[in-house]
Amino acid sequence: MAVNSKTRNNTEGVYPSRRDLANAIRALAMDAVQAANSGHPGAPMGMADIAEVLWNDYMTHNPMNPLWINRDRFVLSNGHGSMLLYALSHLSGYPLTMDEIKNFRQLGSRTAGHPEYEPEIGIETTTGPLGQGLTNAVGMAVAEKVLAAQFNRPGHDVIDHRTWVFLGDGCLMEGISHEACSLAGTLKLGKLICFYDDNGISIDGDVDGWFTDDTPARFEAYGWHVVPGVDGHDPKALQAAIDKALASNKPSLICCKTIIGFGSPNKQGTEATHGAPLGDAEIAATREALDWPYAPFEIPAEICAAWDARSSGAAAEAAWNEGFAAYQSAFPELAAELQRRMSGELPAGWPEAVAEEIAKIATSDAKNATRKASQISLNAFAPHLPELIGGSADLTGSNLTEHSGSKWLTGDDADANYISFGVREFGMAAMLNGMVLHGGFIPYGGTFLTFSDYARNALRMAALMKVQNILVFTHDSIGLGEDGPTHQPVEHVASLRLMPNMAVWRPCDTTETAVAWQDAIERRDGPTSLILSRQGLAPQARNAQQLDDIRRGGYVLCDADDAQAVIIATGSEVELAVAAAAALAAEGIGVRVVSMPCVEAFEAQDAVYRESVLPAALDKRVAVEAGVTNGWYRYVGMSGRVIGLDRFGESAPAGELFKKFGFTVDNVKSVVKELL
């Protein structure tokens, strides 16, 4: 039965009816798209009846406090239908004004062409690239399940909410949907309920020509609860389907047969309503067909009042607050910890703890691959961070993402902090986005660097949304050796550096790796890529100032009073640069070595600091990195030299490859001498 029901009149001929309420969505969608002369009216018009039933009878949320931690999450995965979400936000009482609706798709508006993350107005994630909203929602459902297992106690279900998703054919055609939905079934995410807008139309027309999957059978095979063939324009049928989903302990897919552009006499059911305005004449005809005699952007007061969820939302939160007060009384430490984690604050004493752990790590003289150094860092930091949760895309033993306190998540045991994502790199990255968007966690995930290509669009979404996500990318260069060029990343580091708001750390030893982890953990306004080696790297000696300067992204690691040139290096090539500088010093040539583990952090420093590291007068510069060269000319200048790799690698032992491609002390020496 409906769980959040407000008074609604289903009687035909009584105003406002459910259809009147749904028509308010349709009217706002077609009017806003027409005013913008751009947009997608068809999906909002086709899914309006589903949205009306869900938001008015089932969704638990409070527009007066959009960040209430136990709210249901709603994700519009078919984000081209953005006016559906904006209409719902406006009508239900979020602070999204009619002026913003009128300003749809215009510069500076909160109503962008595709929904952009802004939970204050009910937008839980940025959607547009199809399939990612659905996958974010799987991550949100994982977060809810794990958080509930960690904090709920008998008689105190303080975390108890659902994740609702609208999705279309395009979301299901994208491969990421398989990655995410397969895992969702395995993990038994029973509070994830999805509505499939089965309207049979995409941009190219009738999907029967290119999408003939048996979708219900597909999801049943994943282990989902499936309700097929629901009339998406029949409120009673929708209620019955939702009630069945609520009774299931599996994730649910409700397959809704709808008519795209519902109400448009001449265009409904066709691709003509998908991605273009209906036109003034067709809108007039649609108003008549829907019996909607109101001016553009006019919503009658009675319909506004019927949609308004502020009072019911406040009541729902008040009831939860009463329960949470009892929880606080019974479990004060747990309650305080839950509030801390949901607020995104790091634990008290974190600065002192991380400084102490890094100081310990910095005293080690062990030669570690930086992937191993990453695991050392996890072992050091995880005990201080109960919110840390992560995993690997079926490469745990290679990425070394499991720490000593890891407990693996299963469908039957959610009191966990480690996820084996399977071979699902894209799904993993997008799920991690969903987990951080939900709140309560600092997520990380690992795979080989070369497979960052598979995950790239989810990384881009994290950067675009300015949300934390920590990507552990190992096997960072030709140094992985015999697996060959298919697995040897060449362009990947440079490519990640090109992404706005992505922090890319390529540390040279265990100490830099620990500092990179610290930075990633403390950074809350964007994702971080940790680029880690397979081969062992020697520890570098540093004084206290140099240790502090690692966080600046670039610093002087070795210097000479009479330095004539600078060698800039990252990762495994720092050790090579230091050895080459020593060899040059033995020949009377002074060279400064700059370790630059994070270009983005270095660029964020003030001009005075950057000049102190790379003085303009010291313009004889060589950069050394086992990857493509073009990005380094910003530092060495057009007259400088870059020792890199502007081609794919080969299958051979790592040592032989480094010699073949010029990553040797003798070659670095030779290049510096030629430059001088």
XYZ file of C-alpha atoms in Angstrom, residues 28-640:
613
model
C 5.564 22.945 -17.689
C 7.689 20.615 -19.817
C 6.240 21.640 -23.170
C 6.144 25.347 -22.236
C 9.743 25.459 -20.979
C 11.103 23.562 -23.978
C 9.180 25.813 -26.330
C 10.439 28.966 -24.597
C 14.016 27.709 -24.826
C 13.465 26.439 -28.374
C 15.495 23.460 -27.173
C 14.959 20.362 -25.110
C 13.144 17.056 -24.755
C 9.422 17.276 -23.952
C 8.525 13.678 -24.815
C 9.900 11.838 -21.765
C 8.426 14.233 -19.165
C 5.041 14.082 -20.867
C 5.187 10.289 -21.108
C 6.366 9.682 -17.528
C 4.219 12.338 -15.834
C 1.655 9.846 -14.511
C 4.377 7.627 -13.022
C 6.012 10.654 -11.410
C 2.700 11.821 -9.941
C 2.026 8.491 -8.239
C 5.590 8.088 -6.979
C 6.124 11.587 -5.647
C 2.694 12.061 -4.144
C 2.099 8.608 -2.678
C 5.458 6.970 -2.010
C 8.456 9.314 -1.959
C 9.649 10.231 1.533
C 11.400 13.584 1.299
C 11.219 17.052 2.778
C 11.538 20.066 0.465
C 11.995 22.193 3.586
C 15.180 20.264 4.385
C 16.476 18.754 1.138
C 19.572 17.324 2.864
C 17.684 15.311 5.493
C 19.870 12.237 5.797
C 17.045 9.676 5.737
C 15.300 11.066 2.674
C 14.542 8.829 -0.261
C 16.874 9.442 -3.194
C 15.358 10.046 -6.631
C 17.471 9.763 -9.788
C 16.327 10.718 -13.278
C 18.744 8.545 -15.231
C 17.220 9.517 -18.599
C 18.451 13.019 -17.900
C 17.405 14.471 -21.256
C 13.923 14.542 -19.681
C 15.218 17.125 -17.214
C 12.045 19.188 -17.252
C 10.316 16.297 -15.491
C 12.665 16.689 -12.528
C 12.495 20.486 -12.557
C 8.696 20.382 -12.642
C 8.636 17.926 -9.722
C 11.051 20.053 -7.734
C 9.084 23.241 -8.321
C 5.644 21.747 -7.745
C 6.525 19.838 -4.596
C 8.006 22.878 -2.863
C 11.766 22.916 -3.348
C 13.305 26.381 -3.765
C 13.176 26.259 -7.553
C 11.130 29.216 -8.736
C 8.885 29.546 -11.759
C 11.330 32.124 -13.099
C 13.966 29.352 -13.172
C 11.534 27.122 -15.057
C 10.950 29.909 -17.551
C 14.712 30.288 -17.870
C 15.203 26.640 -18.843
C 18.520 25.948 -20.609
C 19.626 29.588 -20.383
C 22.955 30.924 -19.137
C 23.183 30.936 -15.362
C 19.916 29.094 -14.815
C 19.503 26.312 -12.253
C 17.487 24.473 -14.901
C 20.273 23.274 -17.177
C 19.724 21.158 -20.257
C 20.507 18.026 -18.231
C 20.167 17.879 -14.438
C 23.279 19.071 -12.621
C 23.969 17.958 -9.060
C 22.231 20.309 -6.637
C 20.555 18.424 -3.785
C 19.200 21.673 -2.371
C 16.592 21.576 -5.147
C 16.195 17.805 -5.265
C 18.844 16.971 -7.887
C 20.798 14.090 -6.327
C 23.282 13.608 -9.167
C 24.280 14.952 -12.563
C 22.668 12.882 -15.291
C 22.822 13.050 -19.045
C 25.343 10.412 -20.131
C 22.862 7.548 -20.203
C 23.187 4.690 -17.753
C 25.281 6.609 -15.260
C 22.337 7.898 -13.240
C 21.111 4.327 -12.850
C 24.599 3.261 -11.788
C 24.936 6.175 -9.354
C 21.664 4.961 -7.871
C 23.086 1.459 -7.406
C 25.936 3.101 -5.484
C 23.430 5.063 -3.390
C 21.568 1.856 -2.588
C 24.846 0.184 -1.562
C 25.585 3.159 0.697
C 22.153 2.921 2.319
C 22.498 -0.817 2.909
C 25.992 -0.598 4.376
C 25.209 2.445 6.498
C 22.084 0.732 7.862
C 24.111 -2.360 8.747
C 26.728 -0.270 10.503
C 24.399 2.002 12.486
C 20.928 0.507 12.881
C 20.186 -1.350 16.086
C 17.159 -3.456 17.090
C 14.192 -1.132 17.321
C 16.185 1.783 15.890
C 16.181 1.828 12.078
C 17.618 5.321 11.725
C 18.835 4.567 8.197
C 15.851 3.253 6.275
C 15.156 4.842 2.909
C 14.804 3.898 -0.729
C 16.457 4.850 -3.982
C 14.020 5.437 -6.865
C 15.143 5.619 -10.488
C 13.525 6.651 -13.749
C 15.310 5.237 -16.779
C 14.755 4.743 -20.491
C 15.782 2.542 -23.392
C 19.052 4.427 -23.791
C 20.104 3.680 -20.216
C 19.533 -0.020 -20.846
C 21.365 -0.021 -24.170
C 24.486 1.458 -22.561
C 26.816 -1.290 -21.366
C 27.228 0.269 -17.945
C 23.669 -0.790 -17.129
C 24.742 -4.424 -17.318
C 27.725 -3.828 -15.058
C 25.694 -2.057 -12.392
C 22.474 -4.056 -12.501
C 24.239 -7.408 -12.472
C 26.059 -6.429 -9.281
C 22.915 -4.886 -7.758
C 21.183 -8.247 -8.035
C 24.118 -10.079 -6.475
C 24.219 -7.619 -3.581
C 20.446 -7.927 -3.027
C 19.771 -4.193 -2.999
C 16.114 -4.515 -2.073
C 15.576 -0.790 -1.532
C 16.447 0.061 -5.131
C 13.303 0.458 -7.271
C 13.566 1.434 -10.938
C 10.895 2.487 -13.421
C 11.656 1.606 -17.024
C 9.994 4.034 -19.440
C 9.223 1.486 -22.134
C 7.908 3.856 -24.813
C 9.593 2.123 -27.746
C 11.065 5.345 -29.151
C 14.554 6.830 -29.259
C 16.072 9.592 -31.371
C 16.279 7.431 -34.483
C 12.657 6.300 -34.159
C 11.056 2.973 -33.291
C 13.607 0.987 -31.276
C 12.393 -2.322 -32.691
C 15.043 -1.889 -35.343
C 17.951 -1.955 -32.878
C 16.737 -2.845 -29.378
C 14.789 -6.082 -29.138
C 16.134 -7.399 -25.830
C 13.804 -9.278 -23.515
C 14.402 -6.748 -20.763
C 12.273 -8.416 -18.067
C 14.059 -11.727 -18.625
C 17.417 -9.974 -18.539
C 16.712 -8.450 -15.136
C 15.203 -11.624 -13.765
C 18.477 -13.324 -14.707
C 20.315 -10.692 -12.646
C 18.240 -11.667 -9.628
C 15.891 -8.689 -9.713
C 12.196 -8.551 -8.890
C 10.513 -7.606 -12.178
C 7.002 -6.312 -12.803
C 6.421 -6.431 -16.581
C 3.807 -4.757 -18.745
C 2.528 -2.078 -16.369
C 0.345 0.626 -17.912
C 2.387 3.736 -17.156
C -0.687 5.929 -17.452
C -2.851 3.979 -14.976
C -2.319 5.125 -11.362
C -3.903 2.025 -9.855
C -1.726 -0.290 -11.915
C 1.322 1.715 -10.907
C 0.388 1.559 -7.223
C -0.056 -2.202 -7.417
C 3.352 -2.588 -9.076
C 5.080 -0.366 -6.520
C 3.465 -2.220 -3.633
C 4.818 -5.489 -5.032
C 8.283 -3.945 -5.288
C 8.111 -2.721 -1.703
C 7.350 -6.240 -0.550
C 10.415 -7.707 -2.301
C 13.890 -8.074 -0.842
C 15.395 -7.802 -4.329
C 16.070 -4.723 -6.429
C 13.001 -4.053 -8.550
C 12.385 -3.117 -12.158
C 8.885 -1.888 -12.962
C 8.443 -1.995 -16.733
C 6.019 0.794 -17.659
C 4.407 0.931 -21.071
C 4.041 4.628 -21.875
C 3.369 6.920 -24.798
C 6.160 9.377 -25.414
C 4.800 12.929 -25.648
C 1.490 11.807 -24.109
C -1.288 14.267 -24.947
C 0.191 15.672 -28.149
C -2.489 14.801 -30.748
C -0.205 14.725 -33.787
C 3.207 13.859 -32.346
C 2.730 11.553 -29.360
C 4.223 8.106 -29.784
C 6.831 9.344 -32.267
C 10.415 10.549 -32.216
C 9.097 14.032 -33.087
C 8.499 14.620 -29.353
C 11.853 13.252 -28.231
C 14.332 16.062 -28.675
C 12.603 19.116 -30.111
C 9.910 21.630 -29.095
C 6.369 20.682 -30.056
C 5.726 24.037 -31.718
C 3.092 26.623 -30.864
C 0.313 25.029 -32.901
C 0.866 21.557 -31.468
C 1.086 22.938 -27.930
C -2.278 24.640 -28.429
C -3.729 21.361 -29.670
C -2.188 19.518 -26.721
C -3.712 21.965 -24.251
C -7.089 21.271 -25.760
C -6.573 17.510 -25.792
C -5.503 17.511 -22.152
C -8.261 19.932 -21.135
C -5.604 22.293 -19.824
C -7.006 25.785 -20.499
C -4.249 27.713 -18.728
C -1.667 30.126 -20.053
C 1.978 29.068 -20.426
C 3.651 28.566 -17.041
C 0.354 29.061 -15.203
C -0.447 26.410 -12.579
C -3.795 26.821 -10.755
C -3.597 27.311 -6.996
C -5.543 24.124 -6.280
C -3.026 22.053 -8.237
C -0.095 23.789 -6.565
C -1.622 23.037 -3.167
C -2.214 19.390 -4.059
C 1.414 18.981 -5.153
C 2.984 20.817 -2.196
C 4.984 18.286 -0.161
C 6.419 20.666 2.403
C 3.933 19.898 5.160
C 3.956 16.119 4.672
C 7.739 16.160 4.299
C 8.222 18.125 7.495
C 5.937 15.673 9.295
C 7.921 12.702 7.979
C 11.187 14.243 9.128
C 9.697 15.159 12.517
C 8.687 11.542 13.048
C 12.202 10.435 12.118
C 13.707 13.045 14.442
C 11.654 11.626 17.304
C 13.036 8.177 16.568
C 16.550 9.534 16.226
C 16.294 11.229 19.627
C 15.536 7.834 21.169
C 18.508 6.395 19.246
C 20.744 9.178 20.561
C 19.663 8.403 24.083
C 20.318 4.690 23.698
C 23.464 4.910 21.542
C 24.989 8.388 21.916
C 28.364 7.505 20.406
C 26.844 5.846 17.363
C 24.481 8.785 16.843
C 27.338 11.282 17.001
C 29.409 9.183 14.602
C 26.541 8.932 12.115
C 26.032 12.696 12.192
C 29.756 13.285 11.733
C 29.985 10.966 8.779
C 26.890 12.334 7.061
C 28.190 15.875 7.510
C 31.418 14.928 5.722
C 33.654 15.942 8.610
C 36.856 14.002 9.197
C 37.260 12.463 12.660
C 38.535 14.523 15.548
C 42.284 14.104 15.787
C 42.702 13.264 12.101
C 45.376 15.939 11.414
C 47.528 14.647 14.253
C 46.937 11.005 13.340
C 47.812 11.413 9.663
C 50.927 13.442 10.490
C 52.082 10.733 12.878
C 51.448 7.947 10.375
C 53.283 9.745 7.561
C 56.216 10.492 9.856
C 56.495 6.757 10.555
C 56.261 5.883 6.887
C 58.924 8.452 5.997
C 61.506 6.715 8.209
C 61.340 3.462 6.268
C 64.203 2.548 3.957
C 62.257 -0.247 2.232
C 62.063 -0.348 -1.538
C 58.373 -0.665 -2.441
C 56.307 -0.527 -5.549
C 53.996 2.419 -5.062
C 50.999 0.061 -5.361
C 52.428 -1.621 -2.228
C 53.047 1.792 -0.713
C 49.366 2.512 -1.324
C 48.403 -0.568 0.678
C 50.801 0.498 3.436
C 49.042 3.867 3.487
C 45.619 2.206 3.642
C 46.758 0.066 6.556
C 47.968 3.198 8.320
C 44.970 5.438 7.640
C 41.980 3.066 7.589
C 41.858 2.525 11.366
C 41.318 6.272 11.737
C 38.618 6.442 9.020
C 35.591 4.187 9.540
C 33.955 5.929 6.567
C 36.595 4.600 4.163
C 35.072 2.061 1.776
C 36.514 0.732 -1.437
C 37.457 -2.175 -3.574
C 38.778 -3.289 -6.900
C 37.525 -4.318 -10.321
C 38.603 -7.945 -9.840
C 42.243 -6.983 -9.284
C 42.505 -6.925 -5.505
C 45.770 -8.862 -5.441
C 47.286 -6.621 -8.108
C 45.902 -3.227 -7.070
C 46.529 -4.033 -3.383
C 43.366 -2.178 -2.396
C 42.531 -4.526 0.482
C 43.859 -3.382 3.862
C 44.236 -5.254 7.138
C 40.810 -4.131 8.353
C 38.899 -4.879 5.163
C 35.647 -6.833 5.375
C 34.042 -7.883 2.091
C 30.488 -6.905 1.227
C 28.057 -9.669 0.284
C 24.360 -9.763 -0.401
C 23.767 -11.235 3.034
C 26.282 -9.241 5.075
C 26.410 -5.490 4.563
C 28.416 -4.637 7.685
C 31.435 -4.262 5.443
C 33.924 -1.835 3.928
C 35.307 -3.664 0.892
C 33.629 -4.392 -2.444
C 34.784 -6.750 -5.149
C 33.249 -5.003 -8.140
C 34.105 -7.745 -10.618
C 35.411 -6.801 -14.053
C 33.267 -3.665 -14.143
C 35.555 -0.616 -14.242
C 32.956 1.863 -15.534
C 30.296 0.529 -13.202
C 32.692 0.698 -10.262
C 33.631 4.336 -10.827
C 30.013 5.442 -11.290
C 28.872 3.440 -8.251
C 31.565 5.125 -6.173
C 30.166 8.469 -7.343
C 26.754 7.372 -6.110
C 28.148 6.322 -2.746
C 29.783 9.668 -2.085
C 26.668 11.496 -3.305
C 24.618 9.522 -0.798
C 26.912 10.576 2.020
C 28.604 8.837 4.909
C 31.553 7.404 2.998
C 34.921 8.176 1.456
C 35.005 5.768 -1.510
C 37.912 4.383 -3.492
C 38.280 1.850 -6.279
C 41.154 0.189 -8.085
C 42.057 -1.109 -11.520
C 44.994 -0.996 -13.934
C 45.719 2.483 -15.260
C 45.168 1.419 -18.850
C 41.566 0.514 -17.954
C 40.861 4.038 -16.749
C 39.665 4.455 -20.338
C 36.732 2.170 -19.546
C 35.825 4.284 -16.511
C 36.621 7.668 -17.974
C 33.154 9.176 -18.278
C 32.376 8.385 -14.642
C 35.627 10.102 -13.665
C 34.537 13.078 -15.727
C 31.193 13.174 -13.927
C 32.926 13.175 -10.539
C 35.093 16.070 -11.673
C 32.092 17.908 -13.113
C 30.039 17.438 -9.937
C 33.020 18.375 -7.766
C 32.651 15.278 -5.608
C 35.281 13.143 -3.964
C 36.257 9.852 -5.544
C 39.620 8.164 -5.116
C 40.844 6.081 -8.068
C 43.699 3.685 -7.440
C 45.331 3.134 -10.839
C 48.232 0.690 -10.734
C 50.647 -0.724 -13.328
C 51.322 2.798 -14.459
C 53.762 2.500 -17.383
C 55.892 0.244 -19.557
C 57.274 -0.817 -16.181
C 54.606 -3.512 -15.998
C 56.584 -5.293 -18.684
C 55.580 -8.535 -20.356
C 51.822 -7.942 -20.586
C 52.669 -5.701 -23.513
C 51.250 -2.564 -25.120
C 47.582 -3.470 -24.550
C 48.232 -3.133 -20.817
C 51.007 -0.533 -20.819
C 49.544 2.943 -20.337
C 51.284 5.606 -22.381
C 48.810 8.458 -22.874
C 46.686 7.851 -19.780
C 48.408 10.063 -17.217
C 48.504 12.992 -19.622
C 44.890 12.349 -20.552
C 43.764 12.400 -16.921
C 45.696 15.627 -16.349
C 43.682 17.231 -19.148
C 40.433 16.660 -17.252
C 39.358 19.808 -15.373
C 39.169 19.357 -11.592
C 40.904 15.965 -11.614
C 43.891 15.752 -9.269
C 46.486 13.321 -10.633
C 49.196 12.074 -8.264
C 52.101 9.972 -9.538
C 54.279 9.457 -6.452
C 57.903 8.360 -6.571
C 58.126 6.365 -3.344
C 56.260 5.245 -0.231
C 56.344 8.661 1.434
C 54.947 10.520 -1.560
C 52.286 7.823 -1.882
C 51.163 8.328 1.700
C 50.979 12.092 1.176
C 49.007 11.542 -2.024
C 46.518 9.416 -0.068
C 46.268 12.122 2.571
C 45.508 14.713 -0.066
C 42.912 12.489 -1.717
C 41.191 11.827 1.612
C 41.099 15.491 2.590
C 40.037 16.738 -0.840
C 36.242 17.059 -0.921
C 35.730 19.133 -4.083
C 36.794 16.670 -6.756
C 38.224 13.246 -7.600
C 41.816 12.084 -7.294
C 43.692 9.605 -9.474
C 46.574 7.817 -7.757
C 49.010 6.561 -10.420
C 51.019 3.688 -8.968
C 53.873 1.466 -10.108
C 54.185 -2.288 -10.312
C 57.969 -2.254 -9.889
C 59.789 -1.427 -6.663
C 61.034 2.144 -6.194
C 63.791 3.289 -3.863
C 62.892 5.659 -1.005
C 64.153 9.221 -1.359
C 65.794 11.167 1.447
C 63.985 14.349 2.533
C 64.273 16.946 5.237
C 61.243 18.210 7.166
C 60.613 21.068 4.731
C 60.688 18.770 1.736
C 58.248 16.440 3.478
C 55.869 19.360 3.978
C 56.345 20.498 0.382
C 55.138 17.220 -1.123
C 51.546 18.482 -0.696
C 52.462 21.423 -2.938
C 52.670 19.025 -5.885
C 56.208 19.909 -6.958
C 59.310 20.580 -4.896
C 63.102 20.543 -4.985
C 64.210 17.045 -4.043
C 67.946 17.437 -4.803
C 69.852 20.625 -5.508
C 73.299 21.965 -6.334
C 74.776 25.328 -5.412
C 75.863 25.836 -8.990
C 72.869 24.203 -10.688
C 73.006 24.680 -14.447
C 69.911 22.656 -15.336
C 66.744 21.180 -13.890
C 65.456 17.648 -14.264
C 61.720 17.363 -13.573
C 60.387 13.868 -13.005
C 57.461 11.908 -11.602
C 56.892 8.426 -10.265
C 59.448 5.761 -11.129
C 61.479 8.254 -13.141
C 62.374 10.348 -10.055
C 64.812 7.661 -8.950
C 66.343 7.790 -12.423
C 66.577 11.599 -12.308
C 68.320 11.538 -8.918
C 70.844 8.977 -10.160
C 71.507 10.993 -13.315
C 72.018 14.178 -11.269
C 74.515 12.372 -9.072
C 76.381 11.106 -12.122
C 76.449 14.610 -13.614
C 77.657 16.066 -10.301
C 80.568 13.617 -10.427
C 81.483 15.235 -13.744
C 81.237 18.725 -12.277
C 77.778 19.563 -13.662
C 75.325 20.765 -11.027
C 71.681 19.801 -11.581
C 68.520 20.454 -9.600
C 65.985 17.603 -9.407
C 62.333 18.523 -9.011
C 59.872 15.836 -8.059
C 56.431 16.773 -9.357
C 53.963 14.142 -8.137
C 50.922 16.332 -8.805
C 50.920 18.976 -11.517
C 47.492 20.263 -10.433
C 48.647 20.856 -6.858
C 51.770 22.614 -8.105
C 49.755 24.875 -10.380
C 47.576 25.845 -7.403
C 50.612 27.315 -5.578
C 51.360 31.001 -5.688
C 53.777 32.422 -8.216
C 56.469 32.985 -5.603
C 56.585 29.320 -4.665
C 56.504 28.114 -8.260
C 59.396 30.463 -9.087
C 61.368 29.122 -6.120
C 61.092 25.603 -7.518
C 61.491 26.429 -11.209
C 63.312 29.775 -11.425
C 62.930 31.550 -14.724
C 66.711 32.020 -14.803
C 67.222 28.262 -14.632
C 65.821 27.637 -18.093
C 67.821 24.566 -19.118
C 65.216 21.949 -18.312
C 64.595 18.277 -18.972
C 61.405 16.430 -18.023
C 61.428 12.650 -17.587
C 58.236 10.598 -17.509
C 57.437 7.230 -19.079
C 54.496 8.520 -21.092
C 53.583 10.937 -23.850
C 55.633 14.105 -23.863
C 53.444 16.980 -24.990
C 52.221 18.130 -21.569
C 55.711 18.755 -20.247
C 56.660 21.539 -22.638
C 54.745 23.996 -20.419
C 57.603 23.516 -17.915
C 60.657 22.893 -20.055
C 59.779 25.365 -22.806
C 60.140 24.774 -26.510
C 63.906 24.791 -26.154
C 63.831 22.195 -23.372
